[in-house]
Coordinates of C-alpha atoms in Angstrom, one line a residue:
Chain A
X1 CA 87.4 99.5 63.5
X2 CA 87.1 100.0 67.0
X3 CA 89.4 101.3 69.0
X4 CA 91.0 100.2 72.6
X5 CA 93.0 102.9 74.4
X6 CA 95.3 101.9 77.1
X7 CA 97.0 105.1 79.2
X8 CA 100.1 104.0 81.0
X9 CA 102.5 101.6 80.2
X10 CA 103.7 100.6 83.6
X11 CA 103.2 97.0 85.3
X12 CA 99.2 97.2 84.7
X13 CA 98.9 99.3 81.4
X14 CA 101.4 96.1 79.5
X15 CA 99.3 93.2 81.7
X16 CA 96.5 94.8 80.1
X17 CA 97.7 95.1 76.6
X18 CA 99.2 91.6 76.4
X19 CA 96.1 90.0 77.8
X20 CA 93.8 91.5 75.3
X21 CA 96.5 91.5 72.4
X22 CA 95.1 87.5 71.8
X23 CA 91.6 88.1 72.9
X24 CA 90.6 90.9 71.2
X25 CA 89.5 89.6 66.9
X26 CA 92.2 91.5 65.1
X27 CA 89.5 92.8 62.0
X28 CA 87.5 94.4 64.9
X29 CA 90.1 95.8 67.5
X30 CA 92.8 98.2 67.2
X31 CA 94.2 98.7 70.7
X32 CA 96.9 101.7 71.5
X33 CA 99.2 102.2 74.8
X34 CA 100.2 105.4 75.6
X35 CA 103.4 106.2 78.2
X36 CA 106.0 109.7 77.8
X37 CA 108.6 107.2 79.3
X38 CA 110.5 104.5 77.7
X39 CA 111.7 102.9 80.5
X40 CA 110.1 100.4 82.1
X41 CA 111.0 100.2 85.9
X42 CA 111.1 96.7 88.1
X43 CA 109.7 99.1 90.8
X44 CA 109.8 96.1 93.6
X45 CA 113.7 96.8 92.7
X46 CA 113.6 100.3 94.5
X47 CA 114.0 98.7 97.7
X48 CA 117.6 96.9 97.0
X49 CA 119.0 99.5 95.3
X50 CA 120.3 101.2 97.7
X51 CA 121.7 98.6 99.8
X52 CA 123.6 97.5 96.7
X53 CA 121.6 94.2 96.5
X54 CA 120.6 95.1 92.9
X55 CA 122.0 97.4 90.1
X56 CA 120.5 100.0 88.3
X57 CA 120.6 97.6 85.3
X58 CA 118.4 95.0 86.8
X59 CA 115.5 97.0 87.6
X60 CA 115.0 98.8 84.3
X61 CA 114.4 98.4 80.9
X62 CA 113.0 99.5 77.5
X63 CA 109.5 99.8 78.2
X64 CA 109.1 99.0 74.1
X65 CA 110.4 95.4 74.3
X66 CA 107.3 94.5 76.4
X67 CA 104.3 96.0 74.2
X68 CA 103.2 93.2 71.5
X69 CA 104.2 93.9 68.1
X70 CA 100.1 94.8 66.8
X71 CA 100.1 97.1 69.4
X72 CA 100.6 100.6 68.8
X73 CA 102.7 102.1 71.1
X74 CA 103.1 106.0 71.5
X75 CA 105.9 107.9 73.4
X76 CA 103.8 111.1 74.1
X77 CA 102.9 112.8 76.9
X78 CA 99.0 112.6 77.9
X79 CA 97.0 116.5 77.9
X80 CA 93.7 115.5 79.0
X81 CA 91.0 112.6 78.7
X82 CA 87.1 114.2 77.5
X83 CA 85.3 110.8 79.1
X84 CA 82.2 112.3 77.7
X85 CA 83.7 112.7 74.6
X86 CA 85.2 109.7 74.3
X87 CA 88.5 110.9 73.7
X88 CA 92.0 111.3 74.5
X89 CA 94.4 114.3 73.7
X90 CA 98.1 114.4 73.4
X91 CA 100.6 117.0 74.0
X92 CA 101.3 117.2 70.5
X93 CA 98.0 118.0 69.4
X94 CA 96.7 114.7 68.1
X95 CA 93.4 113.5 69.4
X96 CA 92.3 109.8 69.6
X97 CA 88.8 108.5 70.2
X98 CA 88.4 105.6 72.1
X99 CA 85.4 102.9 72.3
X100 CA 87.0 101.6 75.5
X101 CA 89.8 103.4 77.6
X102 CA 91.6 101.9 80.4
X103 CA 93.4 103.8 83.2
X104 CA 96.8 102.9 84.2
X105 CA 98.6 105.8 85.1
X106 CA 99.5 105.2 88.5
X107 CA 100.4 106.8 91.6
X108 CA 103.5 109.7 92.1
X109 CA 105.1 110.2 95.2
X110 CA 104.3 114.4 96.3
X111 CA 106.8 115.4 98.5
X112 CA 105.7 118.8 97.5
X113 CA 102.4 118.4 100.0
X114 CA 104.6 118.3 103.0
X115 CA 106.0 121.2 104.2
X116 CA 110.1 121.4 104.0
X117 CA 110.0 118.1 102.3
X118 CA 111.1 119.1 98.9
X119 CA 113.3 121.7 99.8
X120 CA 117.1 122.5 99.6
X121 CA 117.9 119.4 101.7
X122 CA 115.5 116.3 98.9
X123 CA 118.6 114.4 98.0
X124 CA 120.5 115.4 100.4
X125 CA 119.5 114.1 104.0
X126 CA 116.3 113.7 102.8
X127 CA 115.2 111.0 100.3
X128 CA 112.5 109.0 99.0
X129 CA 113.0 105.6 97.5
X130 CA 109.7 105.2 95.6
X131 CA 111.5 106.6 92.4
X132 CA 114.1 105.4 90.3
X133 CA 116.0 108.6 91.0
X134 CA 115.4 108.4 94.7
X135 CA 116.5 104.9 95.3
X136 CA 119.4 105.4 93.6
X137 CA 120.5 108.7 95.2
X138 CA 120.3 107.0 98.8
X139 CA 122.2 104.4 97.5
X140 CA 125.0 106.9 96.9
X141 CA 124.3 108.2 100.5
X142 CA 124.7 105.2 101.9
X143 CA 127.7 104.2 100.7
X144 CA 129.7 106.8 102.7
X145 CA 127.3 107.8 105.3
X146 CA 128.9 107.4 108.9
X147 CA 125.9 106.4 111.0
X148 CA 123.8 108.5 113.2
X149 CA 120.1 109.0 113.4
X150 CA 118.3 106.8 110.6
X151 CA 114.6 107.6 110.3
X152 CA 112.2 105.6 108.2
X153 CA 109.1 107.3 107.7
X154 CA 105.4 107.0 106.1
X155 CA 103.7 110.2 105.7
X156 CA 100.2 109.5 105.2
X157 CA 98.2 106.2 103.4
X158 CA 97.6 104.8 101.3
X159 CA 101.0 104.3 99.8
X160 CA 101.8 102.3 96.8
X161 CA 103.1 99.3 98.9
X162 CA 102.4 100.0 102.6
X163 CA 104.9 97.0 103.6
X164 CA 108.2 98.5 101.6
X165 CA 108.7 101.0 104.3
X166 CA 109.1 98.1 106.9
X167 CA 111.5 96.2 104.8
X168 CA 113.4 99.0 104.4
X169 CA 114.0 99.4 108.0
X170 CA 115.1 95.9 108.3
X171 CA 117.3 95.5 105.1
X172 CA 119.1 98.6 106.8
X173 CA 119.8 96.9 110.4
X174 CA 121.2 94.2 107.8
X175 CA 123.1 97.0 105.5
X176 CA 124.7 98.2 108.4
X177 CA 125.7 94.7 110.8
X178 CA 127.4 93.9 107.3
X179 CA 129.1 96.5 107.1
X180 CA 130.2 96.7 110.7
X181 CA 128.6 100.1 111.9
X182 CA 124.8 99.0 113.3
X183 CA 126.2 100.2 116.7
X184 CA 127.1 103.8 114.9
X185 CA 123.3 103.4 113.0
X186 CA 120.1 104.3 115.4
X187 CA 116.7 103.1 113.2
X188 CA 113.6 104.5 114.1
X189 CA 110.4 103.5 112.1
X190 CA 107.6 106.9 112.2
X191 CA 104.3 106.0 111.1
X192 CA 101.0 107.5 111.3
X193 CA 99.3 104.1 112.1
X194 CA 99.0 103.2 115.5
X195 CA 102.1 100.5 114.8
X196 CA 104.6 99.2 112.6
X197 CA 102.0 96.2 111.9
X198 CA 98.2 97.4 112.4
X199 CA 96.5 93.7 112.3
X200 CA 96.3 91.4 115.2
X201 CA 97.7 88.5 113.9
X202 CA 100.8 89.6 112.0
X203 CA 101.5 91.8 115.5
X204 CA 101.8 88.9 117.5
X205 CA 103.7 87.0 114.8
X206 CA 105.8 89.3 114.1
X207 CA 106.5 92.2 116.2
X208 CA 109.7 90.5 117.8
X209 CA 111.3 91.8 114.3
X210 CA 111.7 94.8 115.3
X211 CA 112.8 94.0 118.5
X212 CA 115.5 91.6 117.8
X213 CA 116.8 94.0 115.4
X214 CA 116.6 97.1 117.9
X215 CA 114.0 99.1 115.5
X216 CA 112.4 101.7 117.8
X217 CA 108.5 102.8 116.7
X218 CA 107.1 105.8 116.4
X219 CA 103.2 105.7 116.0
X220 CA 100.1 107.9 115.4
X221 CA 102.3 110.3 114.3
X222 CA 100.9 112.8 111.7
X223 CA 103.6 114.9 110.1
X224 CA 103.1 118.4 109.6
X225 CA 106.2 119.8 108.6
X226 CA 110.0 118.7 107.8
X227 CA 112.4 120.8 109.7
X228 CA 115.0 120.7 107.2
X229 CA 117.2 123.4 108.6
X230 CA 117.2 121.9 112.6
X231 CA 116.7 118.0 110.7
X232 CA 113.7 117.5 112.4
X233 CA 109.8 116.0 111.4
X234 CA 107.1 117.5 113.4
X235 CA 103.5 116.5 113.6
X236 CA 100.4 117.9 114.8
X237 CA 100.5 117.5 117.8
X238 CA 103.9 118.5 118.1
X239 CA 105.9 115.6 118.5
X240 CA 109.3 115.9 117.0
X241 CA 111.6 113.2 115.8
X242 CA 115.3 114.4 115.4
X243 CA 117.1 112.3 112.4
X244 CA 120.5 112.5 110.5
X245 CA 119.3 110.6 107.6
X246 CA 115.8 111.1 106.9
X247 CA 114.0 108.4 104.5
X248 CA 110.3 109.0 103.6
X249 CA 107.8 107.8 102.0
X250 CA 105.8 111.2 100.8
X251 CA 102.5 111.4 100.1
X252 CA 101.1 109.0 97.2
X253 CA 99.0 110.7 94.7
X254 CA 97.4 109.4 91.0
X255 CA 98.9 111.0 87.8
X256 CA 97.9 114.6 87.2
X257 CA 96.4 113.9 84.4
X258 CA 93.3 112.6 86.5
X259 CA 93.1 115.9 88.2
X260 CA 93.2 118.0 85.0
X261 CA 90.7 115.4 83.4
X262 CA 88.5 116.1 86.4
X263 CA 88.2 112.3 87.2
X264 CA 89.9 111.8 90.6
X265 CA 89.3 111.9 94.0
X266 CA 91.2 114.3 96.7
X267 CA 94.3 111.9 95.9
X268 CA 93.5 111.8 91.9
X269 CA 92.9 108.4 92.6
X270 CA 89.5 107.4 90.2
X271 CA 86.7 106.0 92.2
X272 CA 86.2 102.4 90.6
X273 CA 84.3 99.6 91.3
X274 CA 86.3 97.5 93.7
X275 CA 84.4 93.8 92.3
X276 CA 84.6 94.2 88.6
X277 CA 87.2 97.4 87.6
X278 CA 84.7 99.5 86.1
X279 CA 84.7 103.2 87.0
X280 CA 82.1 104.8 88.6
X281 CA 81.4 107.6 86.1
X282 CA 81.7 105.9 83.0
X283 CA 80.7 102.8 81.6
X284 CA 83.5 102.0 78.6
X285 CA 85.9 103.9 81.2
X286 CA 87.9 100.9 83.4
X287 CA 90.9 101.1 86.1
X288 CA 93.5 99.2 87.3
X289 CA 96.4 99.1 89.4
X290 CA 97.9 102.0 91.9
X291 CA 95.7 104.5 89.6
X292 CA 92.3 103.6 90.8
X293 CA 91.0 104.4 94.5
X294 CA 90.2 101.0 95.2
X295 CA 90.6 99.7 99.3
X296 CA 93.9 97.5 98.4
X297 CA 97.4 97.5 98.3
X298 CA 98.6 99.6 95.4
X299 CA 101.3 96.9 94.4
X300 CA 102.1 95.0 91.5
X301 CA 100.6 91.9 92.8
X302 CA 97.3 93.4 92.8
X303 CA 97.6 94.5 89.6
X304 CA 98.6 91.5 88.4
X305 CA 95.3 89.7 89.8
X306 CA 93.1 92.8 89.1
X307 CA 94.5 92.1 85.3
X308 CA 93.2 88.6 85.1
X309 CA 89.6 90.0 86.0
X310 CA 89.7 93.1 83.6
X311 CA 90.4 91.5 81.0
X312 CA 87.5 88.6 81.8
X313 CA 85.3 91.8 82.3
X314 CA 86.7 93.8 78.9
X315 CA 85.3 91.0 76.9
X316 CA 81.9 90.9 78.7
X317 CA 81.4 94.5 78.5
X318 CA 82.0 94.3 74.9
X319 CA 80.0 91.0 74.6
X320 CA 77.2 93.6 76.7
X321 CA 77.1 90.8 79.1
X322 CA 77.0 91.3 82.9
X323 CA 80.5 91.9 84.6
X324 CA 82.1 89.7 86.7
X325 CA 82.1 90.8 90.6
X326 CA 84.9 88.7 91.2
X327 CA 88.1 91.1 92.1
X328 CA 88.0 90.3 95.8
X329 CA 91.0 92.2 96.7
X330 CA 94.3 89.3 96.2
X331 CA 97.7 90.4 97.5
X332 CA 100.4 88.4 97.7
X333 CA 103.6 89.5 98.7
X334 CA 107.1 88.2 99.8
X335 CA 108.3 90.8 103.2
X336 CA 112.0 91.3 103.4
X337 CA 113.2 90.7 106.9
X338 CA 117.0 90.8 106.3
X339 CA 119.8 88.5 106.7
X340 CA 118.7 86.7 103.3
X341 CA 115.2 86.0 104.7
X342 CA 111.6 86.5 104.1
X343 CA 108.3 86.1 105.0
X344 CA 105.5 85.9 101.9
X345 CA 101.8 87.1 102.7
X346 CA 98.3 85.9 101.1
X347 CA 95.3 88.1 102.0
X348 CA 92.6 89.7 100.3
X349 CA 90.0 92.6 101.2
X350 CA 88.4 90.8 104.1
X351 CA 90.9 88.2 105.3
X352 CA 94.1 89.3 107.2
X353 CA 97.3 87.9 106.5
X354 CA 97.7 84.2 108.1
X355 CA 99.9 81.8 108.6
X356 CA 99.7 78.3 107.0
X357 CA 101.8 77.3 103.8
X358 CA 101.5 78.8 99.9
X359 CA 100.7 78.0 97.1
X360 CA 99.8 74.2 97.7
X361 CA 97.6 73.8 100.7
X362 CA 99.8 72.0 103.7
X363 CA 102.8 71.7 101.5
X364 CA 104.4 74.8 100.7
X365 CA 107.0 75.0 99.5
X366 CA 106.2 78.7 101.1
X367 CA 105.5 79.6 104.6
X368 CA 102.8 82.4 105.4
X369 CA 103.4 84.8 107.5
X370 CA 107.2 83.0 109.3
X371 CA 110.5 84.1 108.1
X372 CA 112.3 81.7 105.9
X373 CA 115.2 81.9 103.1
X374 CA 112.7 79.8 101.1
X375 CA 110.6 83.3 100.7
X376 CA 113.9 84.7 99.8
X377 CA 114.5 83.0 97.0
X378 CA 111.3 83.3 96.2
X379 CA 111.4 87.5 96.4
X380 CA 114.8 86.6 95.0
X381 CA 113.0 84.7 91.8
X382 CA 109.8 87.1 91.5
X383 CA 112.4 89.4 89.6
X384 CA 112.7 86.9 86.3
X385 CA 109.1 85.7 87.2
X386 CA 107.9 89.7 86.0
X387 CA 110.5 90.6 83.2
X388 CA 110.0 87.0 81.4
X389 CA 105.7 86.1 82.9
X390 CA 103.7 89.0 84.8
X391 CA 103.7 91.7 82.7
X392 CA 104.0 89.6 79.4
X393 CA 100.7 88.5 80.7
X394 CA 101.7 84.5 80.8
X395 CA 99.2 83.0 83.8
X396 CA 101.5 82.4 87.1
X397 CA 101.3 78.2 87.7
X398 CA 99.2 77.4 90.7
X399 CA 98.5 81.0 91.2
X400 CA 94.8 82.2 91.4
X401 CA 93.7 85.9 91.0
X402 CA 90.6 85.4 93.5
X403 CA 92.5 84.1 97.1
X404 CA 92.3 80.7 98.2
X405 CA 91.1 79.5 101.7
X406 CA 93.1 76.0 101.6
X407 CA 96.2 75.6 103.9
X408 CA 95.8 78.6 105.6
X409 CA 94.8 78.5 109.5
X410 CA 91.5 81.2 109.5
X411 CA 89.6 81.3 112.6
X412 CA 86.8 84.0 111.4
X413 CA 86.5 86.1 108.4
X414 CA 86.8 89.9 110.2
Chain B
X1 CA 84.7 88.4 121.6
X2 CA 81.6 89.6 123.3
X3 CA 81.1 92.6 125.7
X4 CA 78.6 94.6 127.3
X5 CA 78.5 98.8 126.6
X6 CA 75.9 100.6 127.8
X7 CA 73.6 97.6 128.8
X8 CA 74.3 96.2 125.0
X9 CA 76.2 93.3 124.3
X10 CA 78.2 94.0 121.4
X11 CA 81.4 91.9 119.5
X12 CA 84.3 93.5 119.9
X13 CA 88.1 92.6 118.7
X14 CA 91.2 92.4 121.0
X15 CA 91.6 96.0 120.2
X16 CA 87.9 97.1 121.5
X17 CA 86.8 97.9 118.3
X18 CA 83.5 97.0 117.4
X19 CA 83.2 94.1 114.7
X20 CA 79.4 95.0 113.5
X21 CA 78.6 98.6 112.8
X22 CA 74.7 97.6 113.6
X23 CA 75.3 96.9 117.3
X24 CA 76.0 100.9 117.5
X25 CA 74.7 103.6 118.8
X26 CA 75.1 107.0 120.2
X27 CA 75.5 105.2 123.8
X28 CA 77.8 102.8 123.1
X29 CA 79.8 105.5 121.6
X30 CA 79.5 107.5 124.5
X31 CA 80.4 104.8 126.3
X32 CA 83.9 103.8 125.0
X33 CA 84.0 107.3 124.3
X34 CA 84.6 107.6 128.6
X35 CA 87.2 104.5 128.4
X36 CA 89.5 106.9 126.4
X37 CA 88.9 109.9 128.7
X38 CA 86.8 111.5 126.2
X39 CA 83.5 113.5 127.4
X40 CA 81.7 113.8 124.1
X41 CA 80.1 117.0 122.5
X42 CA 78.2 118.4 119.5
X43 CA 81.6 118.8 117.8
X44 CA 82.7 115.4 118.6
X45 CA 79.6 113.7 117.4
X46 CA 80.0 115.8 114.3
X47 CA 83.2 114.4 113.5
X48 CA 82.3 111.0 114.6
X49 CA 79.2 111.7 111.8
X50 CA 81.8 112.6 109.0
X51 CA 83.5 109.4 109.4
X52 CA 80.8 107.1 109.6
X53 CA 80.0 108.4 106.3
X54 CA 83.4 108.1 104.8
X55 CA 83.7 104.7 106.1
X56 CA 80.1 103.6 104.7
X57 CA 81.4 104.8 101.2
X58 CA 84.5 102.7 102.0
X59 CA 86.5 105.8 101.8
X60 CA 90.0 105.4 103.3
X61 CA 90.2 107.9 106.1
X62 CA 93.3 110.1 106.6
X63 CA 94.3 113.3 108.3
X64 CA 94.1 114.7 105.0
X65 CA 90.7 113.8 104.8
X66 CA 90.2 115.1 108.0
X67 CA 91.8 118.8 106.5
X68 CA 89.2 118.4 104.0
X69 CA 86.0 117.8 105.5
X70 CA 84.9 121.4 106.5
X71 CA 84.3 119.4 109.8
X72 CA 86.6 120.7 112.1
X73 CA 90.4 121.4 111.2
X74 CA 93.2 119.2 112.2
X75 CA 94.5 120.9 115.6
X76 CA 91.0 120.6 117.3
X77 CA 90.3 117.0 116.2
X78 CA 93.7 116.7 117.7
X79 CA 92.6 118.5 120.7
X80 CA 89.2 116.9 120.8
X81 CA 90.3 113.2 120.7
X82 CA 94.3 113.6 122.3
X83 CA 96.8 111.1 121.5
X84 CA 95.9 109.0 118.3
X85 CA 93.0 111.0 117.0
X86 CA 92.3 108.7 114.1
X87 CA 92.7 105.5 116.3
X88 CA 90.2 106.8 119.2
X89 CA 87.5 108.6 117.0
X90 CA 86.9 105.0 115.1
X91 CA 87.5 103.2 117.8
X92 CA 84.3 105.4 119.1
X93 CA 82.5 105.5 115.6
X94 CA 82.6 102.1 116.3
X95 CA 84.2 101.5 112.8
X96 CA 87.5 100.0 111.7
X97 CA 90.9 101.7 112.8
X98 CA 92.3 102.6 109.4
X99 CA 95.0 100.1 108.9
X100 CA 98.1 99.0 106.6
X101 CA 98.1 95.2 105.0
X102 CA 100.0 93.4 107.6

C-alpha cells in the first residue's frame, strides 16, 4: 500500500483530497488529510461579517463533512515534515511515511512582525479581518462605533487576497451611508503600492470608485511601527497616518510548520514550481494554494484552478510521466464595490485584468472589469457554489483552470 | 510605446517602465535614474544589482526583502531613492514595479 499524505484541510488540502479520492486505484492508494482544526471556514465570508451581511453561521462549518468517507482524516496538530525521510510527525508522537505529500497549510496573518500591532490595543481599535476571530470582533466594533478616523491598511505583500482590503473600504462607505453616519466616518485606504490599483487598465477603469465614494489614498507607504498609545501608523520615512479605527491587513506568512521543517522561504512560503505544482527541493513533495511562494494571488480561486492541474500532475508523477506545465496563473474573482454591486476579474500571470464579458465570450452574463449587480449575485451565489462544488472537487460549468482569451478586449500580452 | 534613453530606443509602458529587461543597461538606468532626481552611486547600483537578481528568480520584492538583503538597510534605501523607494529603484532596474492583481 502506498501512501498519499495531504497536510491541511483548508480550501486546497479538501480540493485535493476529493479530486484524487476517484482517481487514485483504491488496492494501491491509501490517502490521509491532516488539520488540528475542525472547522472549515468560507474565508471569502471574512469580509461580510462585519458589516452584518453574513452570520457567523454561514461562513463555517465542520471541516469533517467535506473529507470523503475512504479518506482518513486526523485532527492532530502537525510537529515537523523530514522530506528526506519521507515522513511526517504528529504532536502526539505518531509518525507517518508518505510516498507522496502535498502541502496545504496556508498562510497566517503575523501581526506580531509589526511593531505595536499586536499589543494592548489588537481587538480593540486595532483589528484584522483575515481571521475568523478578527472579522468577527470588528463586527462587534462596528456595531456601536460613532465614526471618526477609519483607516484601511495593507502592511506589506503578498497578502492572501490583495483585492479584500479594497472592498473593505468600499463595503464600509456603504456600511455607514446605510446607516446614516458616512458624514461622521473619514476612510482612508494606506497601502505600500504606489495606489489603491497598481495596473494601467483597472486605474483608468476604475479609480473614480474611490472618488465617488470620497476614499482618500495613501501610497508607498511602508509601515514601521503602530503607535497604539497616540493611534497612529508610521512608516519609514516617517509619514504618519492618524486613525480612530485602525483595520489592517498584517503581514502574511506560511504555517510554521514550514519554518521548523526547514522548507520555506523568508515568508515560509515553499518555493514551488509555478507551471506544474512541484516543489523545488523534492520530487514526491507538491504545493498548492496560499502555502506555496508562487507569483499569484493567494486566493481560493487559485487554488481551485491550481487543484485541477495537481491532480493532472499527481497521476503523471506517479505514472513517471512528464508533468504538465500548464498552471498559468488563473484568478478569477468577483470585487465588491458596495451598494449591492460588483465587478468580477479574469487574469492570469501575464495578462492584466480586462474588460470584455465572462464566462461565454461576448455574452456574459458577467461583465469584466464594470460594476454590475449581475457580479453581485454572482459573489452573492459563489457562497453555495463552494460549500456544495469547489471544494467537493465537482468541475465548475464553463469554467476552465488555464484562462481563456475569448471575449476579452487585449491589446498586448505585458 | 517607444522612447529614446541614452541614445537607445527602448519600449516603455505609460508608467516609464521598461517592458524588456534586454534593452537595459547601466546608461539607460542612469538615465531615468536623472528623471527621478537621482544621481547614482556604487551603493545605488548595488541595490539596483540585488533586485535585478530577485526579479530574475521571480522573487516578489518587498521592504522586507529589502531588510534582508545585507544590501543596505531600509532608512538609506529610503534616503538613496526618496519618495517611493520600491517604485523608483525598479523603475531604474528597469524591471517591473511590484504590483497587486488589479
Amino acid at each position: 500500500m502506498k501512501n498519499l499524505v495531504i497536510l491541511g484541510a483548508g480550501t486546497s488540502g479538501t480540493m485535493m483530497a476529493n479530486h484524487l479520492i476517484s482517481r487514485l486505484p483504491k488496492k494501491e492508494w491509501k490517502i490521509t488529510i491532516i488539520d488540528q482544526y475542525k472547522t472549515h471556514y468560507y474565508q471569502p465570508g471574512f469580509l461580510f461579517l462585519p458589516f452584518d451581511i453574513y452570520t457567523t453561521k454561514q461562513v463555517k462549518k465542520k471541516g469533517k463533512k467535506f473529507i470523503p468517507k475512504r479518506v482518513r482524516y486526523l485532527q492532530e496538530k502537525i510537529e515537523l515534515i523530514e522530506p528526506d525521510k519521507n515522513r511526517v510527525h504528529l504532536e502526539h508522537g505518531e509518525t507517518l511515511d508518505y510516498t507522496i505529500l502535498i502541502i496545504a497549510t496556508g498562510t497566517k496573518i503575523a501581526p506580531e512582525e509589526i511593531e505595536g500591532m499586536k499589543g494592548p490595543k489588537w481587538h480593540k481599535n486595532i483589528f484584522d479581518f483575515y481571521t475568523y476571530e478578527g472579522s468577527k470582533a470588528l463586527r462587534d466594533k462596528f456595531r456601536e462605533w460613532k465614526g471618526g478616523k477609519l483607516v484601511v491598511h495593507i502592511t506589506e505583500m503578498p497578502i492572501k487576497c490583495p483585492v479584500a482590503p479594497l472592498e473593505f473600504a468600499f463595503l464600509a462607505d456603504s456600511y455607514f451611508k446605510n446607516k446614516g453616519m458616512r458624514d461622521k466616518v473619514e476612510i482612508t485606504f494606506v497601502t505600500p503600492l504606489d495606489g489603491a490599483f497598481t495596473k494601467p487598465k483597472a486605474t483608468k477603469a476604475l479609480h473614480y470608485l474611490l472618488e465617488e465614494k470620497k476614499i482618500k489614498e495613501v501610497t508607498d507607504f511602508n509601515i514601521e511601527r503602530v503607535d497604539f498609545k497616540n493611534n497612529k501608523i508610521i512608516d519609514y520615512a516617517d509619514t504618519e497616518v492618524e486613525y480612530d479605527l485602525l483595520v489592517t491587513i498584517p503581514t502574511n506568512m506560511g504555517d510554521a510548520l514550514i519554518e521548523r521543517s526547514g522548507m520555506g522561504d523568508d515568508l515560509n512560503f515553499v518555493p514551488t514550481d509555478k507551471a506544474t505544482l512541484q516543489t523545488l527541493a523534492h520530487e514526491n513533495v507538491f504545493a498548492i494554494g496560499d502555502a506555496t511562494n508562487l507569483p499569484a494571488s493567494k486566493a481560493g480561486s487559485v487554488a481551485h484552478f491550481e487543484a485541477e492541474i495537481l491532480t493532472e500532475n499527481i497521476l503523471r508523477y506517479i505514472d513517471k510521466k512528464p508533468l504538465k506545465e500548464e498552471f498559468d496563473g488563473h484568478a478569477n474573482c468577483f470585487i465588491e464595490t458596495g451598494n449591492g454591486k460588483a465587478l468580477l476579474i479574469d487574469f492570469n500571470y501575464t495578462h492584466e485584468p480586462v474588460e470584455g464579458t465572462f464566462p461565454f465570450p461576448g455574452v456574459g452574463p458577467l461583465n469584466l472589469l464594470k460594476e454590475s449587480r449581475m457580479n453581485h449575485m454572482g459573489k452573492m451565489a459563489f457562497r453555495w457554489i463552494y460549500w456544495n462544488m469547489l471544494i467537493k472537487g465537482i468541475h465548475i460549468p464553463f469554467v476552465s483552470a488555464t484562462m481563456s482569451e475569448k471575449g476579452k478586449h487585449f491589446e498586448e500580452v505585458k | 510605446m517607444e522612447k529614446t534613453i541614452a541614445n537607445k530606443s527602448v519600449n516603455i509602458n505609460d508608467e516609464g517602465y521598461l517592458t524588456d529587461f534586454s534593452q537595459w543597461d547601466k546608461e539607460v538606468g542612469t538615465e531615468i535614474a536623472k528623471e527621478e532626481d537621482i544621481e547614482m552611486t556604487d551603493k545605488h547600483w548595488e541595490v539596483i544589482d540585488f533586485l535585478q537578481d530577485k526579479h530574475h528568480k521571480e522573487e516578489a520584492l518587498s521592504i522586507r526583502g529589502i531588510k534582508k538583503s545585507g544590501v543596505i538597510n531600509i532608512k538609506e534605501f529610503y534616503s538613496l531613492f526618496p519618495g517611493g523607494p520600491l517604485k523608483k529603484s525598479t523603475k531604474i532596474a528597469g524591471i517591473p514595479k511590484p504590483k497587486s492583481c488589479i
